[in-house]
PDB file of C-alpha atoms in Angstrom:
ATOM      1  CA  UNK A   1    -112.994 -22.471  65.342  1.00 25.00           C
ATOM      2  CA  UNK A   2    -110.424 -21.154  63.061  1.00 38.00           C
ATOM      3  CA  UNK A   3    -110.332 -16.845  63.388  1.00 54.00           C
ATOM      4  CA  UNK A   4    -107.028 -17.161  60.900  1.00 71.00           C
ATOM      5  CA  UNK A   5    -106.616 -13.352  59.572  1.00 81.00           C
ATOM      6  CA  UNK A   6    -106.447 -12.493  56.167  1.00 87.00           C
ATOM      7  CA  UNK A   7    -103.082 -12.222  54.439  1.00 89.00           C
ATOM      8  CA  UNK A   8    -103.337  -8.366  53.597  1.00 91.00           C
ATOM      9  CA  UNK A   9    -104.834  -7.485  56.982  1.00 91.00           C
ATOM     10  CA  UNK A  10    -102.119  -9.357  58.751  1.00 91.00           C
ATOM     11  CA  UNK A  11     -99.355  -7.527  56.589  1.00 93.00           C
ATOM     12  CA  UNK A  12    -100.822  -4.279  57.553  1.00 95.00           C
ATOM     13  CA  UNK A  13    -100.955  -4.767  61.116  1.00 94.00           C
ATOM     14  CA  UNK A  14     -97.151  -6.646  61.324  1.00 95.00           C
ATOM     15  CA  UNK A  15     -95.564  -3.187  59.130  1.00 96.00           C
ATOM     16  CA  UNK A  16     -97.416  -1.005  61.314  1.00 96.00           C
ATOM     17  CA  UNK A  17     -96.284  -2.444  64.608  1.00 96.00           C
ATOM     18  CA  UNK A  18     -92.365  -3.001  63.374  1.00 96.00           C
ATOM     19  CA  UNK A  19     -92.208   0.549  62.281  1.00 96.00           C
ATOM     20  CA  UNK A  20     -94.022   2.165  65.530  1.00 96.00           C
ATOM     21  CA  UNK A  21     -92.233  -0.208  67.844  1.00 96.00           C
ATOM     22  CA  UNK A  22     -88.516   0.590  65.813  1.00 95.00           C
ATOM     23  CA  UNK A  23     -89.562   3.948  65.785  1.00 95.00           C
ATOM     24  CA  UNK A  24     -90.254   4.329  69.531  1.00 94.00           C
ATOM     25  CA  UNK A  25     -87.803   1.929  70.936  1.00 90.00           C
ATOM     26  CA  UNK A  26     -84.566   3.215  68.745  1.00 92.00           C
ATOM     27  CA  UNK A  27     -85.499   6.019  67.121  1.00 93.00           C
ATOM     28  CA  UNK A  28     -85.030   4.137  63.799  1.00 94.00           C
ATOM     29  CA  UNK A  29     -87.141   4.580  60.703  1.00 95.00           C
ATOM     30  CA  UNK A  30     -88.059   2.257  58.528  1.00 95.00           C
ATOM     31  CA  UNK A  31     -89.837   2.201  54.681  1.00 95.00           C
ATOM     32  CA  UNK A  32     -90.750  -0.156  52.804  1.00 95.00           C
ATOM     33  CA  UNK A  33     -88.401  -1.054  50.362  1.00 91.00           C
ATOM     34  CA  UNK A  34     -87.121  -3.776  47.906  1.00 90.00           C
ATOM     35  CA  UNK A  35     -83.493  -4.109  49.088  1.00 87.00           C
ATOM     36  CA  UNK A  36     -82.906  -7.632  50.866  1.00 89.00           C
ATOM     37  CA  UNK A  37     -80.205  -7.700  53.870  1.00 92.00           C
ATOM     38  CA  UNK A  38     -76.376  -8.319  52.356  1.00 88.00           C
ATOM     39  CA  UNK A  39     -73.666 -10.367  53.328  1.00 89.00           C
ATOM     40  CA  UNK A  40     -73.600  -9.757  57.141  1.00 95.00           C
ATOM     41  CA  UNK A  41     -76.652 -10.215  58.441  1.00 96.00           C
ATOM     42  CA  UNK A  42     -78.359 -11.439  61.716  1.00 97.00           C
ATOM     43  CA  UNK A  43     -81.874 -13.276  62.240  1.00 98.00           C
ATOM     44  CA  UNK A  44     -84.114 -13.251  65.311  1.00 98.00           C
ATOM     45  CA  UNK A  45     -86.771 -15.958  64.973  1.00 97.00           C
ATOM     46  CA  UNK A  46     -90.103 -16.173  66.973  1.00 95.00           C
ATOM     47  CA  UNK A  47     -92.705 -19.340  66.899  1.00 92.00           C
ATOM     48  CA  UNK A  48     -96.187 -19.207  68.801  1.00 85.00           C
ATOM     49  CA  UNK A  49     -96.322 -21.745  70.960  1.00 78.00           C
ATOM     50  CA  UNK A  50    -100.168 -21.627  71.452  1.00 74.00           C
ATOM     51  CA  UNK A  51    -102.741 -19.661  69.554  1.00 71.00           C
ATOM     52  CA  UNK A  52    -101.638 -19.206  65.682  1.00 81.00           C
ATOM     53  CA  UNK A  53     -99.133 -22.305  63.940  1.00 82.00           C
ATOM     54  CA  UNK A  54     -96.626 -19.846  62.027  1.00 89.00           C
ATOM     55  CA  UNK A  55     -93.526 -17.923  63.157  1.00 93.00           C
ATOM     56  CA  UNK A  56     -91.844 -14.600  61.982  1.00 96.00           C
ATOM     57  CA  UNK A  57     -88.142 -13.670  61.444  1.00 97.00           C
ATOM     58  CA  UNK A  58     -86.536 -10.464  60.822  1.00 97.00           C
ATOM     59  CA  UNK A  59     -83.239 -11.045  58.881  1.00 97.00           C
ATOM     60  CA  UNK A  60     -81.608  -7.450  59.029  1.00 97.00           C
ATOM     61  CA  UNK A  61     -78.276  -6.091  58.138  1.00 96.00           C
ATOM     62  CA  UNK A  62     -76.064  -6.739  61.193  1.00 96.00           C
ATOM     63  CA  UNK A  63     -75.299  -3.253  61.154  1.00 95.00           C
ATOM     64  CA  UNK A  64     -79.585  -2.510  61.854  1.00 96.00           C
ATOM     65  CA  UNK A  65     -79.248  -4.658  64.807  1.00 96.00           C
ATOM     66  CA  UNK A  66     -75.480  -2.763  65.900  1.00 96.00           C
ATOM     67  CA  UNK A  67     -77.270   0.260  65.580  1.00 96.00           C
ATOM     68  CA  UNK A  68     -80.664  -1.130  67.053  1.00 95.00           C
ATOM     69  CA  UNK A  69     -77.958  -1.979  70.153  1.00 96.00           C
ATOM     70  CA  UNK A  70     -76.170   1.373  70.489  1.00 96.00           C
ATOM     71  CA  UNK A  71     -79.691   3.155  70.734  1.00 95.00           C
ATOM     72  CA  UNK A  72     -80.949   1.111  73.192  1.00 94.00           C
ATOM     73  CA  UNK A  73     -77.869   0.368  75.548  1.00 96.00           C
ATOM     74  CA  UNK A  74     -76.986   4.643  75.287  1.00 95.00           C
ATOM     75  CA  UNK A  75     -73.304   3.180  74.320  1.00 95.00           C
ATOM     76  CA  UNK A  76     -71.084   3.497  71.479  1.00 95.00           C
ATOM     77  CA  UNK A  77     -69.116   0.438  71.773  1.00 97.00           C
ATOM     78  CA  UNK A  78     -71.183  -3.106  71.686  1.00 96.00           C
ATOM     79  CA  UNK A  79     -69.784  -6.549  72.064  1.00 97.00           C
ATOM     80  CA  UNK A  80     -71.333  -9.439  69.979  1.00 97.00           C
ATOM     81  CA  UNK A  81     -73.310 -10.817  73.027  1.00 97.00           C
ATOM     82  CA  UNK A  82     -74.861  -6.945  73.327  1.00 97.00           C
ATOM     83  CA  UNK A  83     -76.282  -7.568  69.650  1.00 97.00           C
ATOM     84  CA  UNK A  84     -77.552 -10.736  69.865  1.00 97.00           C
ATOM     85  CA  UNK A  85     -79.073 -10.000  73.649  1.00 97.00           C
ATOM     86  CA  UNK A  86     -80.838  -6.446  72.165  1.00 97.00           C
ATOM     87  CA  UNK A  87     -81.627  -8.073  69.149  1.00 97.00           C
ATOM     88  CA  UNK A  88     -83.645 -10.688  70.855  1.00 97.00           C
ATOM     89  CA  UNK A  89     -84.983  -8.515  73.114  1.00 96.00           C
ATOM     90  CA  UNK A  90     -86.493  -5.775  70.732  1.00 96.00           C
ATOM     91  CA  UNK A  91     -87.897  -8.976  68.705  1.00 96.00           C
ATOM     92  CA  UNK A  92     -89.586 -10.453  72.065  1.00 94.00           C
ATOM     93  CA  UNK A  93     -91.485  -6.456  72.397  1.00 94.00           C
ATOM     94  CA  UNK A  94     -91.805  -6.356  68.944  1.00 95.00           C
ATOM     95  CA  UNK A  95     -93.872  -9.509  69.626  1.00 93.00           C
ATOM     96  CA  UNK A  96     -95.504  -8.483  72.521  1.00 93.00           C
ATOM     97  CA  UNK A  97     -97.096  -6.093  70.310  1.00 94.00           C
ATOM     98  CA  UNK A  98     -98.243  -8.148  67.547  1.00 93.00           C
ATOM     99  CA  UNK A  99     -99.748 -10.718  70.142  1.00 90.00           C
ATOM    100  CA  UNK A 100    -101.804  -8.253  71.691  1.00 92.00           C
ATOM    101  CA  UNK A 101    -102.717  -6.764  67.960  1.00 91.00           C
ATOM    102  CA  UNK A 102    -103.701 -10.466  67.152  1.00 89.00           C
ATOM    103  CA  UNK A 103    -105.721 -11.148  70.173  1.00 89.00           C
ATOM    104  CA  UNK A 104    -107.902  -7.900  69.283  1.00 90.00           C
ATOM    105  CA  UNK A 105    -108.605  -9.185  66.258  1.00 87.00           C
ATOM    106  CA  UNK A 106    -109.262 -12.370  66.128  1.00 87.00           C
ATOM    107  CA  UNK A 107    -109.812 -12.767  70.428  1.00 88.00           C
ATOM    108  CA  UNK A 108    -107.331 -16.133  70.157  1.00 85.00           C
ATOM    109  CA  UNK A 109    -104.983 -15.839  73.012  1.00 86.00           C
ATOM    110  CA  UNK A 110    -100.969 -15.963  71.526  1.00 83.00           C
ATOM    111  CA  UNK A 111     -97.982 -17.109  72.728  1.00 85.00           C
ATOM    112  CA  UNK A 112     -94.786 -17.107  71.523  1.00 89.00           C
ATOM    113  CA  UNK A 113     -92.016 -18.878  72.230  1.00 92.00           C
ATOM    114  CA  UNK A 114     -88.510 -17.451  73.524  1.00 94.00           C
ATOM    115  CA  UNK A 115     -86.952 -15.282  70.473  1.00 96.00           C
ATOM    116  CA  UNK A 116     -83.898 -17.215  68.987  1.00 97.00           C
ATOM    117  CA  UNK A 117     -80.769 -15.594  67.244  1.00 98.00           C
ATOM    118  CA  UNK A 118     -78.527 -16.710  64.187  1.00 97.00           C
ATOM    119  CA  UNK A 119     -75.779 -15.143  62.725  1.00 97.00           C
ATOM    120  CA  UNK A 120     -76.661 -15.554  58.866  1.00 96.00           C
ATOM    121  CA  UNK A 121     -79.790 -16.258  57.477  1.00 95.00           C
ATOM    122  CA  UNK A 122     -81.866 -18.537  59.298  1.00 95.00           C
ATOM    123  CA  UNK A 123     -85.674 -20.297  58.394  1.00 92.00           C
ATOM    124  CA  UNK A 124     -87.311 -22.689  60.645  1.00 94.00           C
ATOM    125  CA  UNK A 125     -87.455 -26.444  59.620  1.00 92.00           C
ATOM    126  CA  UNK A 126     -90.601 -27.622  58.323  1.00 91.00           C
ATOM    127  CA  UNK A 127     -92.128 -23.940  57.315  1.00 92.00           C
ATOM    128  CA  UNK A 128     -92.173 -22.069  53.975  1.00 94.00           C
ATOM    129  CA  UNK A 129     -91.858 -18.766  53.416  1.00 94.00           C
ATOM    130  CA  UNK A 130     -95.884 -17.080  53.440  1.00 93.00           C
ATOM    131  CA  UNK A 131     -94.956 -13.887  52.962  1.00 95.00           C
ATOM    132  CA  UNK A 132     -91.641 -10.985  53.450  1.00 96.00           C
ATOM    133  CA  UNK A 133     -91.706  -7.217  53.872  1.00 97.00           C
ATOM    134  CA  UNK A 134     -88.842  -5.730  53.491  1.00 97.00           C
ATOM    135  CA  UNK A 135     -87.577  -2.344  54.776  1.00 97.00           C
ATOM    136  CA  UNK A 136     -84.739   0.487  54.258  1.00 95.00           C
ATOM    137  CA  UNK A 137     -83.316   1.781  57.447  1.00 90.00           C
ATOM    138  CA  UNK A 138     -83.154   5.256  57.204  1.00 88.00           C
ATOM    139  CA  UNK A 139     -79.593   5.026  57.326  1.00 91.00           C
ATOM    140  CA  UNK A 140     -79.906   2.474  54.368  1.00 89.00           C
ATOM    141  CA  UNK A 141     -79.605  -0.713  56.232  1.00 94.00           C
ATOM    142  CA  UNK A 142     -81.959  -3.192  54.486  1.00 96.00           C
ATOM    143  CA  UNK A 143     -84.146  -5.563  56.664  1.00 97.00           C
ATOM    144  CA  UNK A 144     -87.044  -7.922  56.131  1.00 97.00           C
ATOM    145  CA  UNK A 145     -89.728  -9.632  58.407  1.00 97.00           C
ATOM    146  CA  UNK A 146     -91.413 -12.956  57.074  1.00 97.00           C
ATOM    147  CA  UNK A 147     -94.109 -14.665  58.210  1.00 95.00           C
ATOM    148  CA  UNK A 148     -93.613 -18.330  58.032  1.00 95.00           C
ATOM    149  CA  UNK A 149     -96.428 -21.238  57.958  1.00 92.00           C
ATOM    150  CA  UNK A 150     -95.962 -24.658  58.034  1.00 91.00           C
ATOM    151  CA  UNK A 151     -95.209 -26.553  54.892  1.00 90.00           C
ATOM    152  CA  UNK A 152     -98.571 -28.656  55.150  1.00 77.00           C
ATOM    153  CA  UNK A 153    -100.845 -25.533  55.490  1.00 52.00           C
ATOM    154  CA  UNK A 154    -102.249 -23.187  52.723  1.00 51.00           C
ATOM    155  CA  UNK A 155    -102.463 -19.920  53.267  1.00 47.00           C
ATOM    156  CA  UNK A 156    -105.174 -17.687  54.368  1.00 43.00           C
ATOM    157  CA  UNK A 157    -103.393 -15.788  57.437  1.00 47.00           C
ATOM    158  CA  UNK A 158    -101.612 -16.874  60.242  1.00 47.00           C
ATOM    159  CA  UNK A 159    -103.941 -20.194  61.070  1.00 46.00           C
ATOM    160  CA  UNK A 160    -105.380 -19.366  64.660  1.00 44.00           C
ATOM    161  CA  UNK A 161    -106.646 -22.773  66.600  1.00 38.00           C
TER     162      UNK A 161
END
């Protein structure tokens, strides 16, 4: 039976979670904005492996996920590896939360697979772009989550099976 969740609903729930989870984990906040990420900028990428068929990104200013870093490792100086193993990590809580925010409403059981990381912009093969929010860092570091779907499927949510 297919539970997919409407577009809006799902936007809702995915801006709420990044900006609690952000909030509580780094003592970041972020606002909605129209600013997309600049020249240096890092991607953490995140596919369900069972439950929904889309994936989500957040493509952020590197210096979002260098400050994401120094909050959560209580250090000033980060290496590259610090980034990209912080930046994968808030992404696979991040997640955590959205799964069990998908589960209550639409009681299909997520999974996602492990969070990957790219230096640059990245979008997974075979998916198109469904939808992007994009956020201002109150420090003015611009970042954006999108929700991808496969190329083959029309919208109405995520797709649960």
């Amino acid at each position: 039976m297919d539970k997919a969740i409407p577009e809006e609903k799902l936007r809702e729930g995915l801006d709420r979670i990044i900006r609690e989870v952000t909030e509580a984990s780094a003592g970041i906040s972020l606002v909605r904005g129209e600013a997309e990420p600049g020249e240096h900028i890092c991607t953490v990428h995140i596919g369900f492996r069972r439950g929904f068929h889309s994936s989500l990104s957040l493509r952020a200013d590197a210096a979002l996920f260098a400050r994401l870093s120094r909050s959560m490792l209580h250090q000033e100086q980060i290496t590259a590896q610090d980034l990209e193993d912080v930046a994968k990590e808030y992404f696979n809580v991040l997640c955590g939360h959205i799964a069990a925010a998908l589960y209550e409403a639409t009681h299909v059981s997520a999974r996602f697979s492990v969070p990957t990381f790219h230096w640059g912009s990245y979008s997974p093969k075979g998916h198109k772009e469904q939808f992007v929010i994009r956020y201002s860092g109150d420090r003015n570091e611009a970042a954006e989550l999108v929700h991808h779907v496969p190329v083959s499927q029309e919208g109405d949510g995520t797709g649960a099976t």
